[in-house]
Coordinates of C-alpha atoms in Angstrom, one line a residue:
X1 CA 35.9 36.7 -42.4
X2 CA 34.8 39.4 -39.9
X3 CA 36.9 41.2 -37.3
X4 CA 36.5 38.3 -35.0
X5 CA 37.8 35.7 -37.5
X6 CA 34.4 34.3 -38.2
X7 CA 32.5 33.5 -41.3
X8 CA 28.9 34.7 -41.9
X9 CA 27.5 31.6 -40.2
X10 CA 29.5 32.2 -37.0
X11 CA 32.0 29.5 -37.6
X12 CA 35.8 30.1 -37.4
X13 CA 37.2 31.0 -40.8
X14 CA 40.3 29.4 -42.1
X15 CA 43.0 32.0 -41.4
X16 CA 45.6 31.5 -44.1
X17 CA 45.7 31.3 -47.9
X18 CA 48.7 31.0 -50.3
X19 CA 47.8 34.3 -51.9
X20 CA 48.7 36.0 -48.6
X21 CA 52.3 34.7 -48.5
X22 CA 54.6 37.8 -48.7
X23 CA 56.7 37.9 -51.8
X24 CA 59.9 37.5 -49.9
X25 CA 58.7 34.1 -48.6
X26 CA 57.3 32.7 -51.9
X27 CA 60.7 31.1 -52.8
X28 CA 60.8 29.4 -49.4
X29 CA 57.3 28.0 -49.8
X30 CA 58.0 26.8 -53.4
X31 CA 61.2 25.1 -52.2
X32 CA 59.3 23.5 -49.3
X33 CA 56.7 22.1 -51.6
X34 CA 59.3 20.7 -54.0
X35 CA 61.4 19.1 -51.2
X36 CA 58.3 17.6 -49.5
X37 CA 57.1 16.1 -52.8
X38 CA 60.5 14.7 -53.6
X39 CA 61.1 13.2 -50.2
X40 CA 57.6 12.1 -49.2
X41 CA 55.8 11.7 -52.5
X42 CA 54.4 8.4 -53.6
X43 CA 52.8 6.2 -50.9
X44 CA 53.8 8.1 -47.8
X45 CA 52.2 11.6 -48.1
X46 CA 48.5 12.2 -48.1
X47 CA 48.8 16.0 -47.9
X48 CA 50.9 18.9 -46.7
X49 CA 50.0 22.2 -45.1
X50 CA 51.5 25.6 -44.1
X51 CA 50.5 27.2 -40.9
X52 CA 51.7 30.2 -38.9
X53 CA 52.5 33.8 -39.9
X54 CA 53.7 33.0 -43.4
X55 CA 50.3 31.9 -44.9
X56 CA 48.6 34.6 -42.7
X57 CA 50.7 37.2 -44.5
X58 CA 52.1 38.6 -41.2
X59 CA 55.6 37.1 -41.3
X60 CA 58.7 39.2 -40.7
X61 CA 61.8 38.4 -42.8
X62 CA 64.7 37.2 -40.7
X63 CA 62.5 36.7 -37.6
X64 CA 59.6 34.3 -38.6
X65 CA 60.0 30.6 -38.9
X66 CA 58.5 28.2 -41.5
X67 CA 55.8 25.9 -40.0
X68 CA 54.6 22.8 -41.9
X69 CA 52.2 20.0 -41.2
X70 CA 52.5 16.7 -43.1
X71 CA 49.5 14.3 -43.0
X72 CA 50.8 10.8 -43.7
X73 CA 48.9 7.7 -44.8
X74 CA 50.5 5.7 -42.1
X75 CA 51.8 6.4 -38.6
X76 CA 55.1 8.4 -38.7
X77 CA 58.3 6.3 -38.4
X78 CA 61.8 7.2 -37.4
X79 CA 62.7 7.2 -41.1
X80 CA 59.9 9.8 -41.7
X81 CA 61.2 11.9 -38.8
X82 CA 64.8 11.7 -40.2
X83 CA 63.6 12.8 -43.6
X84 CA 61.7 15.7 -42.2
X85 CA 64.8 16.8 -40.3
X86 CA 66.7 16.8 -43.5
X87 CA 64.1 19.1 -45.1
X88 CA 64.1 21.4 -42.1
X89 CA 67.9 21.7 -42.1
X90 CA 68.2 22.3 -45.9
X91 CA 65.5 25.0 -46.0
X92 CA 66.8 26.7 -42.8
X93 CA 70.3 26.9 -44.3
X94 CA 69.1 28.0 -47.8
X95 CA 66.8 30.9 -46.8
X96 CA 68.0 33.7 -44.5
X97 CA 64.5 35.2 -44.5
X98 CA 63.4 32.4 -42.1
X99 CA 64.6 31.7 -38.6
X100 CA 64.1 28.0 -38.3
X101 CA 61.8 25.4 -39.8
X102 CA 59.4 23.0 -38.0
X103 CA 57.7 20.0 -39.6
X104 CA 54.9 18.2 -37.8
X105 CA 54.2 14.6 -38.8
X106 CA 50.8 13.0 -38.1
X107 CA 48.8 10.2 -39.7
X108 CA 45.5 10.9 -41.3
X109 CA 44.0 8.4 -38.9
X110 CA 44.9 10.5 -35.9
X111 CA 43.9 13.8 -37.5
X112 CA 40.5 12.5 -38.4
X113 CA 39.9 10.6 -35.2
X114 CA 37.1 11.4 -32.8
X115 CA 39.5 12.3 -29.9
X116 CA 41.3 14.8 -32.2
X117 CA 38.2 16.3 -33.6
X118 CA 38.5 19.5 -31.6
X119 CA 42.3 19.6 -31.6
X120 CA 44.2 18.1 -34.5
X121 CA 41.1 18.3 -36.7
X122 CA 40.5 21.9 -35.8
X123 CA 44.2 22.7 -36.5
X124 CA 43.9 21.3 -40.0
X125 CA 40.6 22.8 -40.8
X126 CA 41.1 26.3 -39.5
X127 CA 44.8 27.0 -38.9
X128 CA 46.5 25.1 -41.8
X129 CA 46.7 26.2 -45.4
X130 CA 46.8 23.4 -48.0
X131 CA 50.1 23.1 -49.9
X132 CA 50.0 19.6 -51.4
X133 CA 47.5 16.9 -51.9
X134 CA 43.7 16.6 -51.0
X135 CA 42.5 18.9 -48.2
X136 CA 41.5 16.9 -45.0
X137 CA 39.3 19.9 -44.0
X138 CA 36.7 18.5 -46.4
X139 CA 36.2 15.6 -44.0
X140 CA 36.0 17.8 -40.9
X141 CA 33.2 19.9 -39.4
X142 CA 33.0 23.7 -39.1
X143 CA 34.1 24.9 -35.7
X144 CA 32.8 27.6 -33.3
X145 CA 34.6 29.4 -30.4
X146 CA 33.2 27.1 -27.7
X147 CA 34.3 25.9 -24.3
X148 CA 34.7 22.4 -25.9
X149 CA 37.2 23.8 -28.4
X150 CA 39.0 25.7 -25.7
X151 CA 39.3 22.6 -23.5
X152 CA 40.5 20.3 -26.3
X153 CA 43.0 22.6 -27.8
X154 CA 44.8 23.9 -24.7
X155 CA 43.4 22.2 -21.7
X156 CA 46.7 20.3 -21.0
X157 CA 49.0 23.1 -19.9
X158 CA 49.4 21.6 -16.4
X159 CA 50.8 18.5 -18.1
X160 CA 53.3 20.5 -20.2
X161 CA 54.8 22.6 -17.4
X162 CA 56.9 19.8 -15.9
X163 CA 58.5 19.1 -19.3
X164 CA 59.3 22.8 -19.7
X165 CA 60.9 23.0 -16.3
X166 CA 63.1 19.9 -17.1
X167 CA 64.1 21.5 -20.5
X168 CA 64.9 24.8 -18.8
X169 CA 67.1 23.0 -16.2
X170 CA 68.9 21.2 -19.0
X171 CA 69.4 24.2 -21.2
X172 CA 73.1 24.8 -21.4
X173 CA 73.4 27.6 -23.9
X174 CA 71.7 30.9 -24.8
X175 CA 70.5 29.2 -28.0
X176 CA 68.8 26.5 -26.0
X177 CA 67.0 29.0 -23.9
X178 CA 65.9 31.1 -26.9
X179 CA 64.5 28.0 -28.6
X180 CA 62.6 27.1 -25.4
X181 CA 61.4 30.6 -24.7
X182 CA 59.9 31.0 -28.1
X183 CA 57.8 27.8 -27.8
X184 CA 56.8 28.6 -24.2
X185 CA 55.9 32.2 -25.0
X186 CA 53.7 31.2 -27.9
X187 CA 52.0 28.4 -26.0
X188 CA 51.3 30.6 -23.0
X189 CA 49.7 33.3 -25.1
X190 CA 47.6 30.8 -27.1
X191 CA 46.4 29.2 -23.9
X192 CA 45.6 32.6 -22.4
X193 CA 43.6 33.5 -25.5
X194 CA 41.6 30.3 -25.7
X195 CA 40.8 30.7 -22.0
X196 CA 38.8 33.8 -22.9
X197 CA 37.9 32.8 -26.5
X198 CA 34.3 31.7 -25.7
X199 CA 33.6 34.9 -23.8
X200 CA 35.1 37.0 -26.6
X201 CA 33.3 35.0 -29.3
X202 CA 35.9 34.7 -32.0
X203 CA 39.3 33.5 -33.1
X204 CA 42.8 35.0 -33.7
X205 CA 46.3 33.6 -33.9
X206 CA 48.0 37.0 -33.6
X207 CA 50.1 37.0 -30.5
X208 CA 49.7 40.7 -29.7
X209 CA 46.0 40.7 -30.3
X210 CA 45.6 37.5 -28.2
X211 CA 47.5 39.2 -25.3
X212 CA 45.4 42.3 -25.6
X213 CA 42.1 40.4 -25.6
X214 CA 43.3 38.3 -22.6
X215 CA 44.1 41.5 -20.7
X216 CA 40.5 42.7 -21.0
X217 CA 39.4 39.8 -18.8
X218 CA 42.5 39.4 -16.6
X219 CA 44.0 42.9 -16.3
X220 CA 46.2 41.8 -13.3
X221 CA 48.1 39.4 -15.5
X222 CA 48.1 41.5 -18.7
X223 CA 51.8 42.7 -18.4
X224 CA 53.0 39.1 -18.0
X225 CA 51.0 38.0 -21.0
X226 CA 52.2 40.8 -23.1
X227 CA 55.8 39.8 -22.1
X228 CA 55.0 36.2 -23.2
X229 CA 53.8 37.5 -26.6
X230 CA 57.1 39.5 -27.0
X231 CA 59.1 36.4 -26.2
X232 CA 57.0 34.4 -28.7
X233 CA 58.0 36.8 -31.4
X234 CA 61.6 37.6 -30.4
X235 CA 63.0 34.7 -28.2
X236 CA 64.9 35.6 -25.0
X237 CA 67.9 33.8 -23.5
X238 CA 67.3 35.5 -20.1
X239 CA 66.6 32.7 -17.6
X240 CA 64.6 35.1 -15.4
X241 CA 62.1 35.7 -18.3
X242 CA 61.8 32.0 -18.9
X243 CA 61.4 31.3 -15.2
X244 CA 58.6 33.9 -14.8
X245 CA 56.6 32.2 -17.6
X246 CA 57.2 28.7 -16.4
X247 CA 57.0 29.1 -12.7
X248 CA 54.5 32.0 -12.2
X249 CA 52.3 32.8 -15.1
X250 CA 52.2 29.2 -16.4
X251 CA 50.9 27.5 -13.1
X252 CA 48.3 30.3 -12.5
X253 CA 47.1 29.9 -16.1
X254 CA 46.9 26.1 -15.9
X255 CA 44.8 26.3 -12.7
X256 CA 42.5 29.0 -14.0
X257 CA 42.1 27.1 -17.3
X258 CA 41.1 23.9 -15.5
X259 CA 38.7 25.8 -13.3
X260 CA 37.0 27.4 -16.3
X261 CA 37.1 24.8 -19.0
X262 CA 38.3 21.5 -17.5
X263 CA 41.1 19.3 -18.6
X264 CA 41.8 18.1 -22.1
X265 CA 40.8 14.5 -22.8
X266 CA 43.8 12.3 -22.3
X267 CA 45.3 10.8 -25.4
X268 CA 46.2 7.1 -25.7

């Protein structure tokens, strides 16, 4: 991998490996693997993956969360979601070195589908680290930092903004606002990065680097993007901070994204 996150052939390198998991998080990963195997093993689970800062080796104890993707043989059911919630709760309570656990559930049919080739497929092939089972990346192409990838990964911000506004209006506690601000901050920064990704010609998932790179192309919005990166790392309960992201930076970014890359292909 070079300094732009690319392999020698110019394709995006897979960014995480189990060997990079910091020692303090190894017991968390081991427990996650055991819990997933026990709960989803047999006929339900095709494969499981880590993603985020832990497999990249950049996680901060007590701050970072544990992110997992499960690929199921069949479409996720309510029972599957309930079992995933149990695993999330058990791991979050057991390990103070993590601040929250998130488990995504998706069928292999969806992850390997044509419509998800440059979104869910890219996510598995480049941003996920195999934890259990056969690696779906072997059935997916190599990816390059193209406008197509930009459009299909983050070209739906305009559709997301109304949901964020509704959640912000319903947030009754500081904890609610912190949870929302983390997801909003991260998504805003990732969208800002993929906006400029084809021009920069590489890939990164690092929030600070993403904000810095964005600022090279849109200096007038750099301070707001840097604030979004800060909230993505350390969530804020300040409604003013959340409002700025959702009602100012977010709408501008959505409009600019559509103008540059177009809108993401609608899903069924």
